[in-house]
Amino acid sequence: MKYLLCCLFAALLLPAAVVVTTTSEPVEAAPAPEEEQPAPGGEGTVLVTGPDGAQYEIVEVPAEEEPLTAEDLLSFSFQDIPEGDPSAGCASYVAARKVLQGAGGGRFLPDQSVTRGALMVVIHRLAGEPYCPLAVGFPDLGPEDWQFDAVSWALYARIAAGNEDGGFAPNAPVTRAQLAVFLYRYAAYMGVSLHCSGELGDSYLDAAAVPDYARKALSWALENGLYASLVSDTIYPGLPVSRIQLAQVLVALAAREEDPLAASLVEKLPSPVPQSASRVNHDAIQDAVDAAARKYGAVGVQVAVVEDGAVTGVFNYGWAHKGNTVMEADHKIRCASISKVFVGMTAMLLREDGLLDLDGDISPYWGVTARNPRYPEIPITFRSLMSHTSSIRVFGDGVSRSYSAVRSKLGSSAGYSSVMPGAITSWNYNNYAFGVLGMTLELAADRYLDDILDEKLFSAMEIDAAFTGSGIGGTDRIAALYYHGGAVGRSVPSLLSDVRPDCPGGTGEYFAGGLIISAQDLAKLAALLANDGCFEGARLLDAESVALMESRYGRLGDGTYQALPLRSQGGIYGRDTLYYHTGSAYGVYSFFSYDPAARDGVVVLTTGASAAKDSRGIYAVCGEISQYIYDKIA
């Protein structure tokens, strides 16, 4: 390869053999960044134009080391990447090249998100760690920080820039869109061809979600196969990139430069599209959904399927607006008590951020001593609220959920029943207490739950959902709710009249059942839980948090188990164990379920169906559909 060091991955291939200098002499009719020409420095020297317009003289020096072989990689293995995992070779490759190394103790931390600062270090290493005459300080990054030299160089080379607030955010995770942009700029810096169509077209379901600044870079990355192991028909540009995903992308870069070892490793990576029984059996499943919907008199039905930790099938029936608008996958339905799962998930996210202890007393957040007078030594905790064992009295829907009203009840003996807080024998399903939980979480974070979920999960996962109708992005896609027989349970104007309070923690009105979301988006969250907190390869929730949500707190009288706040049964729908939650309100009957062992699941949302239940206590319309699908995808 005549000008090897002008290639995108050349510095990785020849890590000790790169000398980069800027030329002080102006060059007339400078070529585009992807072009190259012999430079005045003589044979073996290439002059390229960077994206800043400066001329860079890249001197080709013979490499001193032999190319990596498969045997060389055997010295680089990691205990946190299972033996036989097809991505293990990629981790070994980048570690052997000293581009992205292990984290000590024989670990690679494959699920850990790559930060902006860390990525600049990686790219700086790719470039051969050239000297940078520039030292750039930020309020959040100084000379004492390990990323400082690499970030300074990245700014000098115009590969990165600071944020609008004046900082660099070195510890912020890098998204798929951002990674493509940084690599695209690096390619320009190295003088590599950037040819691509610049179009994402209809090949990707979420092409419209790609931000304008990243469209050309993502087009380049996708067309050149850099994201082949990450992206199938959905890009998810806002998902953070994990260390193992970055390793796969870097090996794909090397494979493009005709490194046979890298190419062999890329060939072993599985397609991001799982083998899907729901796709193979799509028509049969749709027929089964239609039959169950008709049998139980449903007005509208949405169904979504998870297989191998990914959403693989979506099915719809009937009407979003009876006689007017056909139900489609992006319609949003108020999912009733399934909402509680995501209140609980928010508690786990805040626990991860150190903002609360699950066994902590809720009293400090309310400014009153929240105690059952019969058990004054036992605090009311987040855990007892999530497990329906708080001993807070079960109040009806007509009782105010305003901050002042709830605070008054928490500080009054009249607000509690006679049972012991926290004991599974005290279990009592409690919508009111879940309102208290949601409010306490908002008080702890001083933020709305919608905003927390959007920042941590919904935005990256491309989920349009909210606890109030007015919080939905696509309000024109909200479905009306119908009772069995066709009467309206909640109209769209009624749902849109639900608005967030003036401040976080202002009301508990919506947390027990108000989440408005599609089955398809619920299935993404089922996939997240089924995959121990990872979605599309990105870790969004700690595995420990998922384990806590799945922790069983004793068997209830109906044979089910209470978790946080999931429910669980064994031997249901052909599965050893399912975690699930049901919902019913205003004519909606819903079912959210997943099997953590098989990493699959089924979500069913219905309006207007009969309230009949099956032998497992699940609404029959949901149960029949779920049974059929679990049989098909087993």
XYZ file of C-alpha atoms in Angstrom:
634
model
C 0.000 0.000 0.000
C 1.895 3.055 -1.287
C 0.687 5.621 1.240
C -0.170 3.367 4.137
C 0.118 6.068 6.764
C -2.545 8.133 5.072
C -5.042 5.358 5.688
C -7.536 5.720 8.462
C -6.176 2.917 10.594
C -2.546 3.274 9.554
C -1.329 4.554 12.903
C -2.817 1.537 14.588
C -1.118 -0.800 12.159
C 2.250 0.975 12.583
C 1.968 2.522 16.035
C 5.585 3.614 16.423
C 6.206 4.714 12.879
C 4.347 7.979 12.421
C 5.788 11.478 12.363
C 3.262 14.232 11.708
C 4.273 17.853 11.214
C 2.467 20.858 9.880
C 4.020 22.620 6.929
C 4.530 26.348 7.143
C 4.605 26.784 3.380
C 1.301 27.586 1.673
C 0.194 25.156 -1.002
C -1.734 26.442 -3.971
C -4.876 24.659 -5.055
C -4.882 22.483 -1.948
C -6.538 19.113 -2.545
C -9.679 17.964 -0.780
C -9.085 15.996 2.451
C -9.574 12.665 0.720
C -6.931 13.379 -1.894
C -3.174 12.896 -1.496
C -0.074 13.960 -3.372
C 3.672 13.522 -3.024
C 5.028 16.224 -0.744
C 8.266 18.231 -1.034
C 9.748 16.103 1.761
C 10.703 13.428 -0.751
C 9.921 9.777 -1.266
C 7.861 8.231 1.516
C 6.326 11.556 2.487
C 2.706 12.477 1.881
C 1.162 15.923 2.131
C -2.504 15.993 3.115
C -4.978 18.746 3.831
C -6.825 18.469 7.137
C -10.396 19.626 7.763
C -8.978 22.892 9.196
C -7.339 23.698 5.851
C -3.821 23.210 7.251
C -1.261 21.116 5.378
C 0.065 18.045 7.174
C 3.289 16.309 6.186
C 3.013 12.598 7.053
C 6.296 10.790 6.888
C 6.203 7.084 6.116
C 8.738 5.166 8.166
C 9.163 1.403 7.862
C 7.418 -0.471 10.619
C 9.572 -2.156 13.188
C 7.093 -4.764 14.337
C 5.547 -7.710 12.610
C 1.810 -7.765 11.895
C -0.354 -9.289 14.589
C -1.273 -12.927 14.268
C -4.070 -14.936 15.828
C -1.494 -16.469 18.160
C -0.504 -13.019 19.402
C -4.060 -12.419 20.585
C -3.957 -15.402 22.926
C -1.975 -13.308 25.386
C -4.849 -10.850 25.644
C -7.923 -12.452 27.166
C -10.352 -11.008 29.691
C -12.257 -12.720 32.450
C -15.361 -10.583 31.960
C -15.788 -11.633 28.311
C -17.080 -15.220 28.160
C -14.979 -17.789 26.376
C -16.382 -18.311 22.919
C -17.937 -14.833 22.743
C -17.352 -13.725 19.122
C -16.437 -10.225 20.292
C -13.580 -11.520 22.463
C -11.176 -11.396 19.527
C -11.948 -7.720 18.951
C -11.153 -6.895 22.571
C -7.881 -8.814 22.304
C -6.997 -7.095 19.030
C -7.386 -3.516 20.267
C -5.635 -4.396 23.533
C -2.711 -5.939 21.630
C -2.471 -2.788 19.530
C -2.499 -0.728 22.762
C -5.328 1.377 21.423
C -8.060 0.331 23.851
C -6.661 -1.658 26.730
C -8.020 -3.626 29.659
C -9.107 -2.112 32.935
C -6.807 -4.125 35.223
C -7.449 -7.333 37.085
C -7.922 -9.192 33.812
C -11.059 -7.205 32.986
C -12.105 -5.370 29.837
C -15.380 -3.880 31.187
C -17.141 -4.616 27.891
C -20.485 -3.049 28.865
C -19.029 0.159 30.250
C -19.918 3.233 28.195
C -17.102 5.019 26.393
C -16.707 8.621 27.527
C -15.798 11.627 25.400
C -12.442 11.994 27.095
C -11.604 8.316 26.755
C -12.494 8.319 23.073
C -10.136 11.240 22.444
C -7.352 9.168 24.057
C -8.173 6.256 21.745
C -8.195 8.446 18.633
C -4.969 10.132 19.720
C -3.386 6.671 19.978
C -4.729 5.784 16.536
C -2.936 8.832 15.172
C 0.342 7.679 16.743
C 0.084 10.114 19.680
C 1.471 13.100 17.704
C 2.876 16.053 19.598
C 0.419 18.876 20.069
C 1.643 22.454 20.602
C -1.752 23.445 21.991
C -2.888 23.131 25.618
C -6.579 23.838 26.022
C -8.148 24.086 29.451
C -11.813 23.694 30.292
C -13.669 24.237 33.556
C -14.185 20.466 33.694
C -10.798 19.383 32.281
C -7.293 20.495 33.261
C -3.641 19.475 32.840
C -3.913 17.132 35.804
C -6.496 14.970 34.010
C -5.330 11.889 32.110
C -7.313 12.826 28.993
C -5.922 16.371 28.790
C -3.184 15.891 26.180
C -5.429 13.819 23.925
C -8.294 16.311 24.163
C -5.935 19.205 23.439
C -4.693 17.428 20.336
C -8.259 16.561 19.248
C -9.201 20.225 19.433
C -6.025 21.218 17.589
C -6.794 18.691 14.854
C -10.452 19.809 14.786
C -11.678 16.336 15.585
C -13.527 17.538 18.679
C -14.752 20.785 20.151
C -16.034 22.092 23.446
C -19.690 22.233 24.398
C -21.970 25.232 24.271
C -21.647 25.696 28.047
C -17.881 26.161 27.730
C -16.925 22.739 29.058
C -15.789 19.550 27.358
C -17.825 17.011 29.354
C -14.997 14.434 29.342
C -17.027 11.968 31.393
C -20.186 12.150 29.276
C -20.954 8.969 27.314
C -20.318 8.956 23.570
C -23.370 8.143 21.457
C -23.438 6.251 18.173
C -23.993 9.506 16.299
C -21.100 11.237 18.045
C -18.709 8.322 17.500
C -19.405 8.419 13.765
C -18.715 12.161 13.685
C -15.435 11.871 15.604
C -14.201 9.037 13.379
C -15.291 10.898 10.245
C -13.301 13.956 11.326
C -10.340 11.757 12.147
C -10.544 10.247 8.674
C -10.462 13.751 7.215
C -7.447 14.569 9.379
C -5.666 11.460 8.085
C -6.480 12.366 4.496
C -8.600 9.301 3.825
C -11.356 9.130 1.242
C -14.666 10.157 2.784
C -16.796 9.085 -0.132
C -20.349 8.212 0.822
C -23.833 8.965 -0.417
C -24.633 11.173 2.547
C -28.137 9.721 2.578
C -29.743 7.378 5.104
C -32.925 6.897 3.086
C -35.621 4.401 3.948
C -33.203 1.623 4.873
C -33.377 2.622 8.533
C -36.604 2.938 10.470
C -35.339 5.853 12.545
C -33.416 7.775 9.877
C -35.431 10.888 10.757
C -34.121 10.688 14.334
C -30.502 11.181 13.241
C -29.418 14.759 14.055
C -28.402 16.896 11.112
C -24.808 17.293 12.313
C -24.279 13.525 12.204
C -26.117 12.470 9.054
C -23.191 12.457 6.655
C -20.823 10.886 9.194
C -23.302 8.134 10.015
C -23.885 7.540 6.321
C -20.130 7.120 5.911
C -19.833 4.758 8.886
C -22.793 2.639 7.808
C -21.860 2.447 4.120
C -18.321 1.425 4.988
C -19.416 -1.339 7.360
C -18.066 0.225 10.536
C -21.395 -0.274 12.336
C -22.244 -3.622 10.778
C -22.153 -5.380 14.160
C -24.242 -2.666 15.850
C -27.004 -1.638 13.470
C -29.658 -3.611 11.627
C -32.735 -1.668 10.500
C -32.673 0.848 13.376
C -29.709 3.115 14.068
C -30.532 4.385 17.588
C -28.142 7.345 17.164
C -28.588 8.425 20.790
C -27.535 5.125 22.376
C -24.216 5.237 24.239
C -21.387 3.166 22.801
C -19.898 0.462 25.018
C -16.222 -0.444 25.158
C -16.789 -3.741 23.378
C -18.791 -1.987 20.651
C -15.967 0.508 20.191
C -13.547 -2.408 19.893
C -15.732 -3.922 17.166
C -15.836 -0.624 15.262
C -12.066 -0.183 15.522
C -11.464 -3.699 14.228
C -13.856 -2.971 11.363
C -11.671 0.064 10.576
C -8.604 -2.141 10.457
C -10.423 -4.673 8.288
C -11.116 -1.939 5.741
C -7.367 -1.396 5.465
C -6.899 -5.000 4.362
C -5.641 -6.365 7.664
C -6.495 -10.072 7.232
C -6.584 -10.762 10.990
C -9.016 -7.906 11.576
C -11.135 -9.068 8.644
C -11.313 -12.584 10.093
C -12.449 -11.190 13.457
C -15.156 -9.066 11.835
C -16.475 -12.105 9.964
C -17.062 -13.876 13.284
C -19.236 -11.102 14.705
C -22.935 -12.016 14.692
C -25.512 -9.959 12.862
C -27.403 -7.528 15.124
C -30.608 -9.023 13.706
C -31.513 -12.031 15.892
C -33.068 -15.181 14.547
C -36.720 -14.293 14.851
C -39.555 -16.765 15.134
C -42.003 -13.877 15.381
C -40.937 -12.694 11.931
C -41.045 -16.178 10.444
C -44.522 -16.688 11.946
C -45.748 -13.125 11.506
C -48.946 -13.934 9.637
C -49.906 -16.740 12.016
C -49.339 -14.511 15.039
C -51.344 -11.702 13.459
C -54.211 -14.140 12.884
C -54.043 -15.227 16.529
C -54.084 -11.598 17.714
C -57.106 -10.856 15.511
C -58.942 -13.950 16.751
C -58.373 -13.150 20.441
C -59.346 -9.511 19.909
C -62.622 -10.518 18.270
C -63.311 -13.206 20.878
C -63.088 -10.721 23.752
C -64.652 -7.779 21.934
C -61.601 -5.502 21.861
C -61.790 -2.157 20.106
C -58.033 -1.890 19.649
C -54.988 -4.055 20.356
C -51.228 -3.570 20.201
C -48.763 -6.427 20.667
C -44.959 -6.428 20.631
C -42.491 -9.308 20.890
C -38.956 -9.520 22.305
C -36.534 -12.236 21.213
C -32.901 -12.604 22.173
C -33.027 -9.251 23.950
C -34.339 -7.295 20.947
C -37.750 -6.160 19.733
C -38.566 -8.332 16.731
C -42.299 -8.177 16.072
C -45.181 -5.694 16.294
C -48.853 -6.520 15.683
C -51.938 -4.307 15.679
C -55.701 -4.781 15.539
C -58.753 -2.545 15.347
C -59.039 1.120 16.121
C -57.083 3.848 17.886
C -60.208 5.986 17.441
C -63.230 3.804 16.891
C -64.529 3.888 13.340
C -62.070 6.609 12.389
C -58.356 5.841 12.911
C -56.846 2.393 12.509
C -54.545 1.274 15.342
C -50.887 1.452 14.335
C -47.602 0.662 16.055
C -46.815 4.256 17.028
C -50.151 4.971 18.718
C -49.799 5.566 22.445
C -52.139 3.962 24.987
C -52.479 4.763 28.674
C -51.102 1.451 29.931
C -52.625 1.519 33.457
C -50.714 -0.254 36.254
C -47.813 -1.299 34.035
C -46.770 2.289 34.844
C -45.613 1.077 38.258
C -42.755 -0.890 36.690
C -41.229 2.328 35.387
C -41.731 4.223 38.617
C -39.729 1.387 40.174
C -37.160 1.593 37.388
C -36.729 5.304 38.131
C -36.040 4.436 41.765
C -33.258 2.123 40.580
C -31.764 4.826 38.373
C -31.714 7.285 41.282
C -30.185 4.603 43.501
C -27.413 4.164 40.928
C -26.799 7.914 41.057
C -26.524 7.798 44.859
C -29.628 9.910 45.400
C -31.461 7.382 47.547
C -31.162 4.176 49.528
C -33.913 1.639 48.857
C -34.066 0.979 52.587
C -33.887 4.635 53.470
C -36.604 6.433 55.425
C -38.812 8.612 53.218
C -39.469 11.066 56.075
C -36.633 13.537 55.271
C -38.068 14.143 51.813
C -41.432 15.144 53.270
C -40.408 17.110 56.346
C -42.637 14.971 58.551
C -42.058 11.753 60.465
C -43.700 9.141 58.255
C -44.396 6.319 60.722
C -47.100 3.789 61.363
C -47.991 4.597 65.008
C -48.258 0.892 65.815
C -44.663 0.348 64.648
C -42.910 3.652 65.365
C -39.440 2.098 65.153
C -39.903 0.861 61.547
C -39.455 3.490 58.803
C -41.503 3.664 55.631
C -38.951 2.971 52.888
C -38.716 3.016 49.107
C -38.495 -0.764 49.170
C -41.698 -1.170 51.179
C -43.527 1.234 48.869
C -42.399 -0.697 45.775
C -43.340 -4.069 47.280
C -46.816 -2.938 48.422
C -45.859 -3.541 52.061
C -45.603 0.048 53.324
C -48.694 -0.216 55.607
C -49.939 3.101 54.177
C -53.707 2.905 54.071
C -55.280 2.036 50.711
C -57.223 5.173 49.817
C -59.704 5.345 46.962
C -59.383 7.277 43.740
C -61.388 10.189 45.123
C -58.760 11.047 47.754
C -56.506 13.973 46.877
C -52.959 13.163 45.775
C -51.719 16.737 46.095
C -48.481 17.350 47.969
C -50.137 18.989 50.957
C -52.815 16.279 51.238
C -50.293 13.433 50.994
C -47.920 15.090 53.451
C -50.761 15.462 55.937
C -51.641 11.769 55.703
C -48.025 10.634 56.029
C -47.724 12.585 59.264
C -51.025 11.339 60.689
C -51.864 8.041 62.383
C -54.993 7.939 60.213
C -52.772 7.441 57.178
C -51.772 3.889 58.158
C -53.342 0.463 58.565
C -52.619 -1.924 61.427
C -50.060 -4.122 59.643
C -46.268 -4.096 60.025
C -44.337 -2.067 57.421
C -42.063 -4.110 55.188
C -43.465 -7.569 56.012
C -44.652 -9.670 53.065
C -47.562 -10.759 55.268
C -48.636 -7.091 55.210
C -48.878 -7.058 51.407
C -51.789 -5.006 50.078
C -51.872 -3.775 46.471
C -51.830 0.000 46.833
C -52.235 2.572 44.077
C -52.173 5.425 46.575
C -48.823 4.320 47.993
C -47.385 4.229 44.481
C -48.404 7.833 44.106
C -46.461 8.512 47.299
C -43.482 6.628 45.838
C -43.474 8.646 42.626
C -43.751 11.912 44.516
C -40.923 10.943 46.891
C -38.672 10.088 43.966
C -39.318 13.506 42.439
C -38.612 15.178 45.781
C -35.373 13.198 46.161
C -34.153 14.187 42.698
C -35.862 17.586 42.516
C -36.853 16.568 39.011
C -39.939 15.213 37.268
C -39.996 11.463 36.660
C -40.669 12.089 32.979
C -37.452 14.097 32.710
C -35.391 11.471 34.542
C -36.677 8.652 32.352
C -36.219 10.724 29.212
C -32.598 11.561 30.058
C -31.621 8.085 31.222
C -33.657 5.833 28.928
C -36.362 7.208 26.683
C -34.320 9.611 24.555
C -31.587 7.086 23.750
C -34.108 4.289 23.131
C -36.297 6.514 20.923
C -39.303 6.133 23.217
C -42.082 8.709 23.167
C -43.863 8.245 26.492
C -44.944 10.291 29.505
C -46.997 10.100 32.680
C -49.230 12.903 31.393
C -50.838 13.275 27.979
C -49.416 16.763 27.572
C -45.903 15.335 27.949
C -46.148 13.136 24.839
C -44.179 14.374 21.839
C -46.640 13.018 19.266
C -49.903 14.009 20.924
C -51.715 13.322 17.652
C -50.859 9.625 18.123
C -52.596 9.184 21.484
C -55.362 6.570 21.321
C -58.731 6.948 22.985
C -59.670 4.438 25.702
C -62.851 2.374 25.448
C -64.841 0.234 27.846
C -66.130 -3.160 26.828
C -69.136 -2.446 24.646
C -67.610 0.633 23.025
C -68.283 3.492 25.465
C -65.420 5.959 25.805
C -63.344 5.450 28.952
C -61.013 8.417 28.418
C -61.067 10.658 25.367
C -57.916 12.161 23.911
C -58.864 15.697 25.116
C -59.344 14.224 28.580
C -55.897 12.605 28.479
C -54.319 15.812 27.211
C -55.828 17.715 30.144
C -53.470 15.834 32.470
C -50.502 18.134 33.040
C -47.487 17.972 35.302
C -47.692 19.981 38.543
C -45.896 23.277 39.008
C -42.974 21.599 40.748
C -41.607 18.047 41.134
C -43.473 16.096 43.789
C -46.547 18.277 43.425
C -48.965 15.392 42.850
C -49.119 11.606 42.910
C -52.040 11.482 40.511
C -50.349 9.749 37.589
C -47.731 7.341 38.913
C -49.953 4.341 39.633
C -51.313 4.096 36.085
C -50.829 7.180 33.958
C -47.949 6.209 31.660
C -48.942 6.723 28.005
C -46.814 4.608 25.674
C -46.994 2.176 22.748
C -46.591 -1.584 23.067
C -43.540 -1.335 20.823
C -41.845 1.106 23.199
C -42.866 -0.974 26.211
C -41.222 -3.940 24.508
C -37.954 -1.998 24.315
C -38.100 -1.669 28.098
C -38.945 -5.363 28.429
C -35.879 -6.094 26.286
C -33.789 -3.909 28.588
C -34.871 -5.920 31.639
C -34.649 -9.286 29.873
C -31.089 -8.413 28.882
C -29.994 -7.492 32.434
C -29.963 -3.755 31.765
C -28.493 -3.695 28.247
C -30.352 -2.536 25.155
C -28.885 -3.033 21.682
C -25.511 -3.635 23.332
C -25.606 -0.444 25.423
C -25.812 -0.671 29.213
C -28.507 1.697 30.412
C -29.329 0.083 33.761
C -26.991 -1.720 36.152
C -27.357 -5.487 36.255
C -27.636 -5.143 40.032
C -30.660 -2.880 39.575
C -32.374 -5.474 37.389
C -31.585 -8.161 39.962
C -33.157 -6.003 42.665
C -36.276 -5.462 40.564
C -36.539 -9.239 40.115
C -35.947 -10.078 43.804
C -38.858 -12.113 45.132
C -40.240 -11.097 48.547
C -42.199 -14.181 49.419
C -45.180 -15.969 47.981
C -48.582 -14.286 48.014
C -51.906 -15.953 48.622
C -52.640 -16.380 44.918
C -49.393 -18.282 44.347
C -47.573 -15.365 42.701
C -44.488 -13.595 43.989
C -44.038 -9.886 44.636
C -40.834 -8.274 43.359
C -39.827 -4.587 43.036
C -42.428 -3.815 41.721
C -42.723 -6.643 39.210
C -44.750 -9.766 39.877
C -43.522 -13.280 39.130
C -44.944 -16.725 38.489
C -43.429 -20.112 37.719
C -44.649 -22.542 35.088
C -46.686 -19.922 33.239
C -47.230 -19.936 29.455
C -44.669 -22.720 29.108
C -41.918 -20.803 30.915
C -40.167 -21.757 34.124
C -40.349 -18.159 35.346
C -41.956 -15.014 33.984
C -41.684 -11.527 35.418
C -44.658 -9.365 34.555
C -47.155 -6.692 35.478
C -50.784 -6.354 34.511
C -52.888 -3.230 34.154
C -56.561 -2.295 34.041
C -58.222 1.124 33.982
C -60.812 2.929 31.850
C -61.324 -0.186 29.714
C -57.628 -0.920 29.161
C -56.397 -4.442 29.934
C -52.662 -4.817 29.570
C -49.849 -7.292 30.151
C -46.086 -6.689 30.248
C -43.961 -9.832 30.590
C -40.514 -11.269 29.949
C -38.496 -14.423 30.573
C -34.989 -13.512 31.827
C -33.626 -16.983 31.054
C -34.650 -16.931 27.381
C -34.296 -13.139 27.074
C -37.660 -12.879 25.359
C -41.005 -11.337 26.204
C -44.482 -10.244 25.134
C -46.358 -6.981 25.650
C -50.109 -6.667 25.050
C -52.169 -3.466 25.289
C -55.920 -3.609 24.646
C -58.869 -1.243 24.765
C -62.519 -2.252 24.936
C -61.982 -5.948 25.679
C -63.776 -8.124 28.211
C -62.390 -8.211 31.769
C -62.378 -12.032 31.855
C -59.264 -13.590 33.408
C -57.492 -16.854 32.725
C -56.481 -19.471 35.283
C -53.256 -17.578 36.080
C -55.020 -14.343 36.968
C -54.073 -12.628 33.698
C -56.706 -10.846 31.613
C -57.797 -13.506 29.153
C -57.407 -11.399 26.007
C -53.781 -10.744 26.983
C -53.174 -14.271 28.214
C -54.339 -16.030 25.057
C -52.201 -13.820 22.859
C -49.178 -14.218 25.149
C -49.578 -18.001 25.362
C -49.685 -18.304 21.570
C -46.613 -16.120 21.063
C -44.542 -17.731 23.812
C -45.275 -21.103 22.203
C -44.137 -19.803 18.809
C -40.906 -18.201 19.986
C -39.876 -20.933 22.446
